Amino acid sequence: MAQPATYGVPLSIGEGRCGVVVGGYKWVHPNGRDAAAANDSLSFFNYTSLNLSRNTLRDAYIPRLRVGNTSFSYSGNTIRDRFTIWRASVSFNPRDGKIYYLFTDYDNAISPTLKTYIWRWNPDTTFSTGTYNNPPLASLVDTLMSFNFDIGGITFDNNGLAWQLEFTGSAPNFTSYLRRLDFVNRTIDLPNQIDIINGPGGRGKLYNVNSGDITLLPNGQMYYLFNNKLYTPDYGSYQNIAGNHINSTCLDTITGGGTIVGLAFGDGNLIGAYSPGCVYKKVDPIPNPSIGVSPITYTYALNKGVASNDLAQISSGVGAAKKLVSITPTGTAKQYDVVYDVLVKNYGTVPINNLQVTDNLANINGLANLSNVSTTLMTIPPPPGIALNTAFNGSSDINLLQSSGQRLANYPVDSASFVIRINCTISNVDEGVVYYNRAIATANGFKNVALRDSSTNGDVPDLNQNDKPDDIGESIPTPFLIALKPIPGACGTLTATLYSENFGVGAIGGTGLLATLPTTPNKPTSTYTGTVTQPLTNNQFAITTNAQNGNTTNWRSLTDRTTANGRFMVFNADNPPRILFRDTLPTSCPGRQYSFSFWATFPFNPLYQSTCDALGGFTYPKLKVQFRDVVTGLTAVGDSTPTISSNGWTQIGYRWTMPQGYSNLVLEILNDAPGGCGNDIAIDDIVYGSCDALPVVNTSSLTGCLGDSIRFVGSLSDSTVLPGPKDHQWQIAPALAGPWVDIPGATLPYLVINPIAPADTGKFYRLIVAAHGSIAIPICRSTSPGVKLNGQTPSAAPTSAGKNKNNICPGIVVKIYRTGGILGNGASWKWYTGSPGGTLVGTGDTLAVTPAVTTTYYIRAEGLCNTTAAQAVTVFISCDIDKDDDGIPDYIESNIAAAVANGYNTSYPGYKDINNDFINDDFQADGDSDNDGIANYLDPTFSGRIDLSGPLGVPDGIDDRFDFDLDGKINMLDLDSDNDGIADVAEAYGVDADGDGKIDNFSDTDGDGLSQNVDANNTGANNSSVGLGLINFDNDPNPNFLDLDSDNDGIPDVVEVGGPDANNNGKIDGFVDANGDGLHDGYFNATALLKTGADTTSDGRADSYPNKNFDTDLRPNVYDRDSDADGIADVKESGLPDADLNGIIDGAFGANGWAIIVSSMPSLVLRNTDTDINLDYLDIDSDNDGITDNIEDKPQAVTFYQH
């Protein structure tokens, strides 16, 4: 038989006669009940999976014990030869390696008070077999200590602390307690009450506590068994505090063979000793009531059997694990630096000696490919007694430790294991080949028993946590593989699903389980054994519609994740890396990315979790996924899944680029988790397929303008699908559904069509992409969606741009328009200012604009194909409603009666505004009412035209109504419209302090030509009102600026302002007008005949008249009928007739506003009585007699009409 990794030696106190008396009693204690018979002894067992027999390494013996005292006699039998199998217990302490025997004197036979006596000795102690009547002192072992306390069965943990159970109450509700004892410090700690929690064995009520036992595994898991119920307590929660509670889980009820009185551990299993008789059973330390305990009954021959009253054990064990830490390329082809960690651990309760660890690294890839070997002890500080072999080279010297004296203790726990790191270089490594290697640990345990363990892959030697590291599946060599490691996560989109398995659908009769895999359309296999019986045992599988069908106790109710009555596969896995699922896949394409996914779950229920938590926690499932070549068996792709901890469905997926040389693969899903409590799994919905690179065709537009070019560019939405060199092929089709044909020569990532012809439009284009060399294989392709090329017509530029109005005033609406040109597809006419493409102001064939300043507008066509050249049109702002700047708007100076009230009235009959100044053209001399291009004042067809005279006394072609003084300059352009020497602005009472004939303080912020100080509208020409207006002092038909005698006193205005008029025509003599402004050049600015005062109120009107104002009142002489303010009217003082004494000359007046009686005189001689420089109307003492005229002239009934 091969050397085991562990060797358990159960030991027992009991009768070696199996109910048959052999020989007489040796002695009887005074209590009359306890007796030491010839067959009562301490026995050692050899425990194997097939037999239980007396151990040949250590014979049974009867311990010789005493309680103090130095003399013995038969009558002193209360203190000597105290060994008995009754009221006693035995245990082994891993801290000091000694057997502890406890006896409780319930009858006070030794001491007046109740005491528990404790002895200890080495297991190899040889006791005397001499006389029992009066044995010598030296032949008996004295007590170690005693306690005035009832100490029942105990077990020791790895730190040498003892634990015992105590009970109170009565059946069926005994209350149990756990107490800790320290025999080193001789202390007994406080008991902690045990709370039984629900486990797989139920609540575990105790009806009998008279028989049972407690034990601890080397790994620290504690078990106790009373009333044949097996429990495991959470003794890690123990505290030496009154009232503290700990939990304990009832695992199972052990049946068969009577009552269990002893519990021990050996070689991975619990051993239960039954009473009565010599019955022993092996008990799984991780029981499952749904499976039932797996007992093996051992029946002894009468000469070998032992009827045990209590059990303990001595365990020897060594375990090894080897983990691949890293693989690093050296830079040399096919050469790698490889690092391993080898863990070695003492799995027993005694030290192990002659320890050696071997590792033949040459087995990895041959001696010739091994180099650069070194080792390091990673455990700091190293355990005492462990030293590395510095000569280790992994080939000729494979010993990792020195050749002698290597001893690994079991206590303290921190010194019970160590890790050796191995560094080496491996050459000529082929991809896909798995290179295995293992380490081997050997040692000697209790009684020099030989131990041996081959390492298992990873860093845990004992995968199923039963302290036996050489179970099946726990000697897996460590693999070293250069294979592609896939990327976690499946592809979101598949070009093609090449393989899928959902295990079918439909109810399953009977137990709800199938033992066979589907055979169509796939033919998967498994190295697990199919079953139709629940619960599934280790390494079994079934097909089901509900996981609970596979284990009604431990697994939850879980159905297919997608389909009612859908089926899936469930497993009870254990240590071995068996294949859960295996199948051959369809042909794949090297260089292309593939995706694999499946759904998995660990279908545990709360009861199962509670059980496993009590046993140290779940062993969660973990799987290995690998893809191997069908022919060579080489692994192309492989990885281990994350731990599967959810009991709901979870998707696990990978994606990778298929390596070159691999096209026909086998899929394998393997167990990659240890055994123990857990590692059950369900899988479903296996999918394998090619990832879609999602090619797309990118272009700036899906339209092409005839005659232009277009560029289609292909790209991959997911470039990882095809990471290497790629082949391309463009195709064309008349419809999206095809048929698609290759475009000859179009094998680049882009396609250029230049120029675009009508035949190219209305067609669909797409791109096919594949890994280099595989574009001819349909399953290796990724194809973009088709895109349609729509043909478009470009636009033609406009030939010109026009307007319906020109030279407008601000605010006038102008219609601008284009002529010529054609709009192409998706095009529109767009108008801009500033420049073509500048500021967009509108769209369309025409546009209504209201510019405030002269503005140029540009129009062009803009569409999908092109932007044309632009045409421009300028709308000029040329607005002047007071062209001579005298403050009197032109339409007022045209002197048409209706104009004052209706100049801006658009509702006035016949209203027209052809010259774009808001004023009715019929009221303007320079208007063109009939739009014939001839201004009204020159148009012979203008209504009411008069042309009787002109500057030369004959008709001059100018309507006389608009040229009052017949000087050839119409009034609106004439600063002195009546040629009386007085500027029109002054005659309208406007301010002209500088005598230039124009209104002072001129400003025009709204651009209409009328000074703002007389402008009723500050925002444009519309409704600017009458300006200074038609001022008419004498209220005759003629306003002042068209009246030669503005105050009707008979004295012409020219004379009253001191101007020359020798010919008495009321107009200034010697008229000269070189600048053409209508004002006598000799009477301008400083020489002006009437300059006003300033405008202090900013209303455009004079607020004083410091000149030609003899009496210095508010009126100059020309508008003053008593210019010298002597109370005598100017007409009378001038010697002119005024019979009615109204200050106005008597008689008729001419059309020029002057009395005919005066204007008909060949010359005008006004009266100057004293012949001084002042005419009488300007002389307050006309006769120079010293008496003012107002005194000399008696009061008259005179009525003055002053305005």
PDB file of C-alpha atoms in Angstrom, residues 482-491 593-596 625-627 635-641 653-659:
ATOM      1  CA  ILE A 482       1.214  29.335 -22.522  1.00  0.00           C
ATOM      2  CA  ALA A 483      -2.270  29.812 -23.874  1.00  0.00           C
ATOM      3  CA  LEU A 484      -4.335  32.798 -24.736  1.00  0.00           C
ATOM      4  CA  LYS A 485      -6.113  34.163 -21.677  1.00  0.00           C
ATOM      5  CA  PRO A 486      -9.525  35.418 -22.757  1.00  0.00           C
ATOM      6  CA  ILE A 487     -11.014  38.772 -21.851  1.00  0.00           C
ATOM      7  CA  PRO A 488     -13.814  38.508 -19.271  1.00  0.00           C
ATOM      8  CA  GLY A 489     -17.227  39.346 -20.661  1.00  0.00           C
ATOM      9  CA  ALA A 490     -18.974  38.019 -23.745  1.00  0.00           C
ATOM     10  CA  CYS A 491     -19.421  40.100 -26.880  1.00  0.00           C
ATOM     11  CA  GLN A 593     -12.663  37.433 -32.083  1.00  0.00           C
ATOM     12  CA  TYR A 594     -14.997  34.842 -30.603  1.00  0.00           C
ATOM     13  CA  SER A 595     -17.359  34.865 -27.674  1.00  0.00           C
ATOM     14  CA  PHE A 596     -18.352  32.174 -25.217  1.00  0.00           C
ATOM     15  CA  VAL A 625     -13.124  26.884 -19.303  1.00  0.00           C
ATOM     16  CA  GLN A 626     -10.748  25.731 -22.013  1.00  0.00           C
ATOM     17  CA  PHE A 627     -10.756  25.327 -25.766  1.00  0.00           C
ATOM     18  CA  THR A 635      -5.057  24.289 -25.389  1.00  0.00           C
ATOM     19  CA  ALA A 636      -5.665  27.397 -27.441  1.00  0.00           C
ATOM     20  CA  VAL A 637      -7.635  29.413 -24.885  1.00  0.00           C
ATOM     21  CA  GLY A 638      -8.294  28.870 -21.204  1.00  0.00           C
ATOM     22  CA  ASP A 639      -9.193  30.601 -17.988  1.00  0.00           C
ATOM     23  CA  SER A 640     -10.759  30.014 -14.594  1.00  0.00           C
ATOM     24  CA  THR A 641     -14.056  31.658 -13.800  1.00  0.00           C
ATOM     25  CA  GLY A 653     -18.569  35.008 -20.495  1.00  0.00           C
ATOM     26  CA  TYR A 654     -15.301  35.511 -22.344  1.00  0.00           C
ATOM     27  CA  ARG A 655     -14.105  36.838 -25.656  1.00  0.00           C
ATOM     28  CA  TRP A 656     -10.784  36.391 -27.408  1.00  0.00           C
ATOM     29  CA  THR A 657      -9.067  36.550 -30.755  1.00  0.00           C
ATOM     30  CA  MET A 658      -8.567  33.036 -32.071  1.00  0.00           C
ATOM     31  CA  PRO A 659      -4.818  32.259 -32.306  1.00  0.00           C
TER      32      PRO A 659
END
